[in-house]
């Protein structure tokens, strides 16, 4: 690209995804303002007006690989996942339980941890009335004395 040619959209999209995943150690979402300034840092000549937009938020909403969540006055950006919500929830549960070694994990504490990562999580969405029933019916887990264990296959 010459000095005045805008960076290709595909290049910007992969840079945006890289920025989000570099941030993923902290959390899987990044504030839209933070994302904009990090992108600007990588591409100092970047300007949304070169792409026909007046605002960064409008520009970024055209990427199909990204999803957005409004929290108060902030917009949080994350990468859309190929996994379904249930798969993401199950793999999060597995990593939380594994983090405690072979001791297993307290059921109530596990639910708290999960809700911290997925604030909109509700067992009712999956047809259960109790968290314990939801977890028991996931193939990876068994519950014994209120402790969730990974079911070794």
PDB file of N, CA and C in Angstrom, residues 53-96:
ATOM      1  N   UNK A  53     -16.947   6.126   6.807  1.00  0.00           N
ATOM      2  CA  UNK A  53     -17.654   6.184   8.094  1.00  0.00           C
ATOM      3  C   UNK A  53     -17.278   7.469   8.800  1.00  0.00           C
ATOM      4  N   UNK A  54     -18.181   7.929   9.654  1.00  0.00           N
ATOM      5  CA  UNK A  54     -17.827   9.114  10.433  1.00  0.00           C
ATOM      6  C   UNK A  54     -17.406   8.728  11.854  1.00  0.00           C
ATOM      7  N   UNK A  55     -17.811   7.524  12.299  1.00  0.00           N
ATOM      8  CA  UNK A  55     -17.476   7.095  13.663  1.00  0.00           C
ATOM      9  C   UNK A  55     -16.861   5.701  13.656  1.00  0.00           C
ATOM     10  N   UNK A  56     -15.909   5.491  14.561  1.00  0.00           N
ATOM     11  CA  UNK A  56     -15.268   4.188  14.702  1.00  0.00           C
ATOM     12  C   UNK A  56     -16.301   3.109  15.040  1.00  0.00           C
ATOM     13  N   UNK A  57     -17.277   3.453  15.897  1.00  0.00           N
ATOM     14  CA  UNK A  57     -18.282   2.463  16.304  1.00  0.00           C
ATOM     15  C   UNK A  57     -19.112   1.970  15.110  1.00  0.00           C
ATOM     16  N   UNK A  58     -19.387   2.863  14.153  1.00  0.00           N
ATOM     17  CA  UNK A  58     -20.144   2.444  12.961  1.00  0.00           C
ATOM     18  C   UNK A  58     -19.263   1.554  12.082  1.00  0.00           C
ATOM     19  N   UNK A  59     -18.016   1.952  11.932  1.00  0.00           N
ATOM     20  CA  UNK A  59     -17.058   1.216  11.118  1.00  0.00           C
ATOM     21  C   UNK A  59     -16.915  -0.224  11.619  1.00  0.00           C
ATOM     22  N   UNK A  60     -16.723  -0.352  12.921  1.00  0.00           N
ATOM     23  CA  UNK A  60     -16.408  -1.655  13.487  1.00  0.00           C
ATOM     24  C   UNK A  60     -17.606  -2.601  13.499  1.00  0.00           C
ATOM     25  N   UNK A  61     -18.818  -2.033  13.501  1.00  0.00           N
ATOM     26  CA  UNK A  61     -20.020  -2.883  13.504  1.00  0.00           C
ATOM     27  C   UNK A  61     -20.229  -3.590  12.171  1.00  0.00           C
ATOM     28  N   UNK A  62     -19.454  -3.217  11.142  1.00  0.00           N
ATOM     29  CA  UNK A  62     -19.577  -3.893   9.853  1.00  0.00           C
ATOM     30  C   UNK A  62     -18.779  -5.197   9.774  1.00  0.00           C
ATOM     31  N   UNK A  63     -18.022  -5.513  10.801  1.00  0.00           N
ATOM     32  CA  UNK A  63     -17.263  -6.763  10.788  1.00  0.00           C
ATOM     33  C   UNK A  63     -18.123  -7.884  11.347  1.00  0.00           C
ATOM     34  N   UNK A  64     -18.374  -8.899  10.510  1.00  0.00           N
ATOM     35  CA  UNK A  64     -19.225 -10.013  10.929  1.00  0.00           C
ATOM     36  C   UNK A  64     -18.589 -10.872  12.013  1.00  0.00           C
ATOM     37  N   UNK A  65     -17.267 -10.788  12.144  1.00  0.00           N
ATOM     38  CA  UNK A  65     -16.572 -11.657  13.095  1.00  0.00           C
ATOM     39  C   UNK A  65     -16.595 -11.105  14.520  1.00  0.00           C
ATOM     40  N   UNK A  66     -17.211  -9.921  14.699  1.00  0.00           N
ATOM     41  CA  UNK A  66     -17.199  -9.290  16.016  1.00  0.00           C
ATOM     42  C   UNK A  66     -18.596  -9.224  16.610  1.00  0.00           C
ATOM     43  N   UNK A  67     -18.664  -9.252  17.928  1.00  0.00           N
ATOM     44  CA  UNK A  67     -19.953  -9.016  18.560  1.00  0.00           C
ATOM     45  C   UNK A  67     -19.804  -7.902  19.593  1.00  0.00           C
ATOM     46  N   UNK A  68     -20.927  -7.292  19.927  1.00  0.00           N
ATOM     47  CA  UNK A  68     -20.923  -6.069  20.723  1.00  0.00           C
ATOM     48  C   UNK A  68     -21.879  -6.209  21.881  1.00  0.00           C
ATOM     49  N   UNK A  69     -21.517  -5.571  22.986  1.00  0.00           N
ATOM     50  CA  UNK A  69     -22.368  -5.594  24.169  1.00  0.00           C
ATOM     51  C   UNK A  69     -22.299  -4.217  24.792  1.00  0.00           C
ATOM     52  N   UNK A  70     -23.478  -3.624  24.985  1.00  0.00           N
ATOM     53  CA  UNK A  70     -23.567  -2.299  25.611  1.00  0.00           C
ATOM     54  C   UNK A  70     -23.624  -2.485  27.118  1.00  0.00           C
ATOM     55  N   UNK A  71     -22.701  -1.840  27.840  1.00  0.00           N
ATOM     56  CA  UNK A  71     -22.725  -1.886  29.301  1.00  0.00           C
ATOM     57  C   UNK A  71     -22.665  -0.446  29.770  1.00  0.00           C
ATOM     58  N   UNK A  72     -23.790   0.064  30.266  1.00  0.00           N
ATOM     59  CA  UNK A  72     -23.849   1.475  30.620  1.00  0.00           C
ATOM     60  C   UNK A  72     -23.599   2.304  29.377  1.00  0.00           C
ATOM     61  N   UNK A  73     -22.612   3.186  29.443  1.00  0.00           N
ATOM     62  CA  UNK A  73     -22.335   4.013  28.269  1.00  0.00           C
ATOM     63  C   UNK A  73     -21.183   3.441  27.442  1.00  0.00           C
ATOM     64  N   UNK A  74     -20.650   2.276  27.847  1.00  0.00           N
ATOM     65  CA  UNK A  74     -19.532   1.668  27.112  1.00  0.00           C
ATOM     66  C   UNK A  74     -20.023   0.614  26.136  1.00  0.00           C
ATOM     67  N   UNK A  75     -19.265   0.458  25.065  1.00  0.00           N
ATOM     68  CA  UNK A  75     -19.514  -0.643  24.144  1.00  0.00           C
ATOM     69  C   UNK A  75     -18.328  -1.583  24.262  1.00  0.00           C
ATOM     70  N   UNK A  76     -18.607  -2.851  24.550  1.00  0.00           N
ATOM     71  CA  UNK A  76     -17.553  -3.852  24.645  1.00  0.00           C
ATOM     72  C   UNK A  76     -17.575  -4.702  23.377  1.00  0.00           C
ATOM     73  N   UNK A  77     -16.389  -4.967  22.853  1.00  0.00           N
ATOM     74  CA  UNK A  77     -16.254  -5.707  21.607  1.00  0.00           C
ATOM     75  C   UNK A  77     -15.595  -7.040  21.914  1.00  0.00           C
ATOM     76  N   UNK A  78     -16.115  -8.110  21.315  1.00  0.00           N
ATOM     77  CA  UNK A  78     -15.472  -9.413  21.444  1.00  0.00           C
ATOM     78  C   UNK A  78     -15.553 -10.129  20.100  1.00  0.00           C
ATOM     79  N   UNK A  79     -14.764 -11.183  20.006  1.00  0.00           N
ATOM     80  CA  UNK A  79     -14.789 -11.960  18.780  1.00  0.00           C
ATOM     81  C   UNK A  79     -15.965 -12.919  18.850  1.00  0.00           C
ATOM     82  N   UNK A  80     -16.725 -13.018  17.748  1.00  0.00           N
ATOM     83  CA  UNK A  80     -17.817 -13.984  17.725  1.00  0.00           C
ATOM     84  C   UNK A  80     -17.191 -15.358  17.787  1.00  0.00           C
ATOM     85  N   UNK A  81     -17.832 -16.231  18.494  1.00  0.00           N
ATOM     86  CA  UNK A  81     -17.284 -17.563  18.652  1.00  0.00           C
ATOM     87  C   UNK A  81     -17.991 -18.536  17.724  1.00  0.00           C
ATOM     88  N   UNK A  82     -17.255 -19.539  17.254  1.00  0.00           N
ATOM     89  CA  UNK A  82     -17.882 -20.590  16.450  1.00  0.00           C
ATOM     90  C   UNK A  82     -18.655 -21.528  17.357  1.00  0.00           C
ATOM     91  N   UNK A  83     -18.250 -21.533  18.610  1.00  0.00           N
ATOM     92  CA  UNK A  83     -18.904 -22.428  19.555  1.00  0.00           C
ATOM     93  C   UNK A  83     -20.268 -21.879  19.934  1.00  0.00           C
ATOM     94  N   UNK A  84     -21.179 -22.769  20.257  1.00  0.00           N
ATOM     95  CA  UNK A  84     -22.473 -22.326  20.771  1.00  0.00           C
ATOM     96  C   UNK A  84     -22.263 -21.863  22.210  1.00  0.00           C
ATOM     97  N   UNK A  85     -23.233 -21.159  22.744  1.00  0.00           N
ATOM     98  CA  UNK A  85     -23.154 -20.724  24.137  1.00  0.00           C
ATOM     99  C   UNK A  85     -22.939 -21.909  25.067  1.00  0.00           C
ATOM    100  N   UNK A  86     -23.665 -23.000  24.788  1.00  0.00           N
ATOM    101  CA  UNK A  86     -23.572 -24.167  25.662  1.00  0.00           C
ATOM    102  C   UNK A  86     -22.150 -24.732  25.651  1.00  0.00           C
ATOM    103  N   UNK A  87     -21.539 -24.811  24.480  1.00  0.00           N
ATOM    104  CA  UNK A  87     -20.158 -25.311  24.395  1.00  0.00           C
ATOM    105  C   UNK A  87     -19.210 -24.392  25.150  1.00  0.00           C
ATOM    106  N   UNK A  88     -19.416 -23.090  25.015  1.00  0.00           N
ATOM    107  CA  UNK A  88     -18.550 -22.133  25.712  1.00  0.00           C
ATOM    108  C   UNK A  88     -18.725 -22.272  27.222  1.00  0.00           C
ATOM    109  N   UNK A  89     -19.978 -22.436  27.651  1.00  0.00           N
ATOM    110  CA  UNK A  89     -20.260 -22.590  29.077  1.00  0.00           C
ATOM    111  C   UNK A  89     -19.627 -23.872  29.602  1.00  0.00           C
ATOM    112  N   UNK A  90     -19.800 -24.966  28.857  1.00  0.00           N
ATOM    113  CA  UNK A  90     -19.235 -26.232  29.309  1.00  0.00           C
ATOM    114  C   UNK A  90     -17.710 -26.167  29.380  1.00  0.00           C
ATOM    115  N   UNK A  91     -17.050 -25.561  28.377  1.00  0.00           N
ATOM    116  CA  UNK A  91     -15.590 -25.520  28.447  1.00  0.00           C
ATOM    117  C   UNK A  91     -15.114 -24.581  29.546  1.00  0.00           C
ATOM    118  N   UNK A  92     -15.885 -23.531  29.846  1.00  0.00           N
ATOM    119  CA  UNK A  92     -15.544 -22.653  30.961  1.00  0.00           C
ATOM    120  C   UNK A  92     -15.668 -23.426  32.277  1.00  0.00           C
ATOM    121  N   UNK A  93     -16.743 -24.198  32.421  1.00  0.00           N
ATOM    122  CA  UNK A  93     -16.934 -24.999  33.629  1.00  0.00           C
ATOM    123  C   UNK A  93     -15.788 -25.993  33.800  1.00  0.00           C
ATOM    124  N   UNK A  94     -15.402 -26.656  32.709  1.00  0.00           N
ATOM    125  CA  UNK A  94     -14.297 -27.615  32.765  1.00  0.00           C
ATOM    126  C   UNK A  94     -13.028 -26.921  33.250  1.00  0.00           C
ATOM    127  N   UNK A  95     -12.721 -25.735  32.700  1.00  0.00           N
ATOM    128  CA  UNK A  95     -11.473 -25.083  33.109  1.00  0.00           C
ATOM    129  C   UNK A  95     -11.539 -24.597  34.560  1.00  0.00           C
ATOM    130  N   UNK A  96     -12.716 -24.170  35.023  1.00  0.00           N
ATOM    131  CA  UNK A  96     -12.851 -23.752  36.428  1.00  0.00           C
ATOM    132  C   UNK A  96     -12.645 -24.957  37.353  1.00  0.00           C
TER     133      UNK A  96
END
